[in-house]
PDB file of C-alpha atoms in Angstrom:
ATOM      1  CA  MET A 183      15.619 -17.873 -17.495  1.00  0.00           C
ATOM      2  CA  LEU A 184      14.992 -14.341 -19.621  1.00  0.00           C
ATOM      3  CA  GLU A 185      12.297 -16.196 -21.291  1.00  0.00           C
ATOM      4  CA  GLY A 186      10.615 -17.073 -18.177  1.00  0.00           C
ATOM      5  CA  ILE A 187      10.704 -13.565 -16.903  1.00  0.00           C
ATOM      6  CA  LYS A 188       9.176 -12.463 -20.194  1.00  0.00           C
ATOM      7  CA  LYS A 189       6.414 -14.874 -20.148  1.00  0.00           C
ATOM      8  CA  PHE A 190       5.883 -14.263 -16.228  1.00  0.00           C
ATOM      9  CA  THR A 191       5.894 -10.289 -16.972  1.00  0.00           C
ATOM     10  CA  ARG A 192       3.453 -10.698 -19.980  1.00  0.00           C
ATOM     11  CA  ASP A 193       1.157 -12.864 -18.196  1.00  0.00           C
ATOM     12  CA  ASN A 194       0.787 -10.728 -14.909  1.00  0.00           C
ATOM     13  CA  LEU A 195       1.097  -7.110 -16.474  1.00  0.00           C
ATOM     14  CA  ASP A 196      -2.077  -6.321 -15.212  1.00  0.00           C
ATOM     15  CA  ILE A 197      -0.602  -7.303 -11.693  1.00  0.00           C
ATOM     16  CA  ILE A 198       2.532  -5.637 -12.128  1.00  0.00           C
ATOM     17  CA  MET A 199       1.174  -1.960 -13.331  1.00  0.00           C
ATOM     18  CA  ALA A 200      -1.719  -2.093 -10.239  1.00  0.00           C
ATOM     19  CA  SER A 201       0.969  -2.771  -7.763  1.00  0.00           C
ATOM     20  CA  GLY A 202       3.270  -0.050  -9.070  1.00  0.00           C
ATOM     21  CA  VAL A 203      -0.007   2.185  -8.298  1.00  0.00           C
ATOM     22  CA  LEU A 204      -0.223   0.689  -4.987  1.00  0.00           C
ATOM     23  CA  GLY A 205       3.555   1.139  -4.235  1.00  0.00           C
ATOM     24  CA  GLY A 206       3.206   4.950  -5.309  1.00  0.00           C
ATOM     25  CA  SER A 207       0.363   5.395  -3.441  1.00  0.00           C
ATOM     26  CA  ALA A 208       1.473   3.720  -0.061  1.00  0.00           C
ATOM     27  CA  LEU A 209       4.807   5.852  -0.131  1.00  0.00           C
ATOM     28  CA  LEU A 210       2.669   9.161  -0.813  1.00  0.00           C
ATOM     29  CA  ASP A 211       0.427   8.228   2.183  1.00  0.00           C
ATOM     30  CA  ALA A 212       3.496   7.184   4.444  1.00  0.00           C
ATOM     31  CA  VAL A 213       5.297  10.391   3.658  1.00  0.00           C
ATOM     32  CA  THR A 214       2.313  12.741   4.472  1.00  0.00           C
ATOM     33  CA  ALA A 215       1.626  10.857   7.741  1.00  0.00           C
ATOM     34  CA  ILE A 216       5.164  11.133   8.669  1.00  0.00           C
ATOM     35  CA  ASP A 217       5.113  14.844   7.962  1.00  0.00           C
ATOM     36  CA  ASN A 218       2.297  15.031  10.252  1.00  0.00           C
ATOM     37  CA  ILE A 219       3.599  13.169  12.925  1.00  0.00           C
ATOM     38  CA  LYS A 220       6.783  15.386  12.837  1.00  0.00           C
ATOM     39  CA  GLU A 221       4.524  18.646  12.989  1.00  0.00           C
ATOM     40  CA  TYR A 222       1.627  17.779  15.825  1.00  0.00           C
ATOM     41  CA  GLY A 223       3.018  14.412  17.386  1.00  0.00           C
ATOM     42  CA  THR A 224       1.790  10.591  17.093  1.00  0.00           C
ATOM     43  CA  TRP A 225      -1.838  11.395  18.239  1.00  0.00           C
ATOM     44  CA  VAL A 226      -2.631  12.383  14.555  1.00  0.00           C
ATOM     45  CA  GLU A 227      -2.324   8.954  13.116  1.00  0.00           C
ATOM     46  CA  TRP A 228      -5.421   7.328  13.522  1.00  0.00           C
ATOM     47  CA  ASN A 229      -4.429   3.512  13.353  1.00  0.00           C
ATOM     48  CA  PRO A 230      -3.642   2.547  16.873  1.00  0.00           C
ATOM     49  CA  ILE A 231      -1.429   0.070  15.633  1.00  0.00           C
ATOM     50  CA  ILE A 232       0.799   1.782  13.580  1.00  0.00           C
ATOM     51  CA  ARG A 233       0.738   5.053  16.275  1.00  0.00           C
ATOM     52  CA  GLU A 234       1.784   2.612  18.837  1.00  0.00           C
ATOM     53  CA  SER A 235       4.585   1.335  16.628  1.00  0.00           C
ATOM     54  CA  VAL A 236       6.045   4.924  15.436  1.00  0.00           C
ATOM     55  CA  ARG A 237       5.910   5.743  19.235  1.00  0.00           C
ATOM     56  CA  ARG A 238       8.168   2.795  20.212  1.00  0.00           C
ATOM     57  CA  MET A 239      10.189   2.033  16.914  1.00  0.00           C
ATOM     58  CA  GLY A 240      10.444   5.507  15.121  1.00  0.00           C
ATOM     59  CA  GLU A 241       8.901   6.418  11.791  1.00  0.00           C
ATOM     60  CA  GLY A 242      10.210   3.897   9.947  1.00  0.00           C
ATOM     61  CA  ALA A 243       7.529   1.814  11.371  1.00  0.00           C
ATOM     62  CA  ILE A 244       4.944   3.359   9.132  1.00  0.00           C
ATOM     63  CA  TYR A 245       6.740   3.037   6.263  1.00  0.00           C
ATOM     64  CA  ALA A 246       7.071  -1.001   7.272  1.00  0.00           C
ATOM     65  CA  ALA A 247       3.640  -0.945   7.783  1.00  0.00           C
ATOM     66  CA  LYS A 248       2.417   0.027   4.358  1.00  0.00           C
ATOM     67  CA  LEU A 249       5.154  -2.245   2.664  1.00  0.00           C
ATOM     68  CA  GLU A 250       3.832  -5.326   4.629  1.00  0.00           C
ATOM     69  CA  ALA A 251       0.251  -4.457   3.647  1.00  0.00           C
ATOM     70  CA  SER A 252       0.860  -3.832   0.129  1.00  0.00           C
ATOM     71  CA  SER A 253       2.991  -6.695  -0.460  1.00  0.00           C
ATOM     72  CA  LEU A 254       0.024  -9.018   1.524  1.00  0.00           C
ATOM     73  CA  ALA A 255      -2.303  -7.586  -1.191  1.00  0.00           C
ATOM     74  CA  ILE A 256      -0.227  -8.313  -3.969  1.00  0.00           C
ATOM     75  CA  TYR A 257       0.363 -11.926  -2.982  1.00  0.00           C
ATOM     76  CA  ALA A 258      -3.583 -11.732  -2.340  1.00  0.00           C
ATOM     77  CA  ALA A 259      -3.948 -10.363  -5.898  1.00  0.00           C
ATOM     78  CA  LYS A 260      -1.446 -12.897  -7.718  1.00  0.00           C
ATOM     79  CA  LYS A 261      -3.438 -15.844  -5.742  1.00  0.00           C
ATOM     80  CA  MET A 262      -6.864 -14.611  -6.866  1.00  0.00           C
ATOM     81  CA  ASN A 263      -6.083 -14.539 -10.387  1.00  0.00           C
ATOM     82  CA  ASP A 264      -4.354 -18.093 -10.455  1.00  0.00           C
ATOM     83  CA  ALA A 265      -7.033 -19.545  -8.743  1.00  0.00           C
ATOM     84  CA  GLY A 266      -9.829 -18.096 -11.320  1.00  0.00           C
ATOM     85  CA  TYR A 267     -11.989 -15.734  -9.392  1.00  0.00           C
ATOM     86  CA  ARG A 268     -14.286 -13.908 -11.410  1.00  0.00           C
ATOM     87  CA  ILE A 269     -13.095 -10.970 -10.308  1.00  0.00           C
ATOM     88  CA  ASP A 270      -9.537  -9.806 -11.324  1.00  0.00           C
ATOM     89  CA  GLY A 271      -7.103  -9.411  -8.599  1.00  0.00           C
ATOM     90  CA  LYS A 272      -5.813  -5.785  -9.833  1.00  0.00           C
ATOM     91  CA  TYR A 273      -9.346  -4.420  -8.797  1.00  0.00           C
ATOM     92  CA  LEU A 274      -7.854  -5.503  -5.301  1.00  0.00           C
ATOM     93  CA  LEU A 275      -4.718  -3.572  -5.685  1.00  0.00           C
ATOM     94  CA  TYR A 276      -6.795  -0.634  -7.176  1.00  0.00           C
ATOM     95  CA  GLY A 277      -8.810  -0.559  -4.129  1.00  0.00           C
ATOM     96  CA  ALA A 278      -6.228  -0.507  -1.637  1.00  0.00           C
ATOM     97  CA  SER A 279      -4.398   2.053  -3.437  1.00  0.00           C
ATOM     98  CA  MET A 280      -7.538   3.977  -2.939  1.00  0.00           C
ATOM     99  CA  CYS A 281      -7.430   3.415   0.423  1.00  0.00           C
ATOM    100  CA  TRP A 282      -3.631   4.896   0.419  1.00  0.00           C
ATOM    101  CA  LEU A 283      -4.672   8.008  -1.693  1.00  0.00           C
ATOM    102  CA  THR A 284      -7.507   8.952   0.837  1.00  0.00           C
ATOM    103  CA  GLY A 285      -5.368   8.613   3.947  1.00  0.00           C
ATOM    104  CA  ALA A 286      -2.797  10.570   1.677  1.00  0.00           C
ATOM    105  CA  LEU A 287      -5.507  13.282   1.071  1.00  0.00           C
ATOM    106  CA  LEU A 288      -6.754  13.579   4.717  1.00  0.00           C
ATOM    107  CA  ASN A 289      -2.772  14.039   5.731  1.00  0.00           C
ATOM    108  CA  VAL A 290      -2.806  17.063   3.506  1.00  0.00           C
ATOM    109  CA  ALA A 291      -6.230  18.376   4.321  1.00  0.00           C
ATOM    110  CA  TYR A 292      -5.894  18.347   8.188  1.00  0.00           C
ATOM    111  CA  GLY A 293      -2.192  18.605   8.142  1.00  0.00           C
TER     112      GLY A 293
END
């Protein structure tokens, strides 16, 4: 079993590293968004789906949305690599990380 884990890690190291960057940037975006929501109210959230989710379910809805979106991106990136796409799946994850980081920077700048 340990050999299988080692092989999986060795074969997917790029995806694993990009997933860490994605998770960190999603967490940063969520924390900064929650700070703004606490200070100014839910109207500062630009995504109407997340805004309504926060109104109805609380701040945990942001974490849930970021976790779900990140998980789907990681799954899609792994499937891209498995299918042999010309573009490596890690670039999908780094691109999504840039979206989360842009959101975090906007939260900090306008918060």
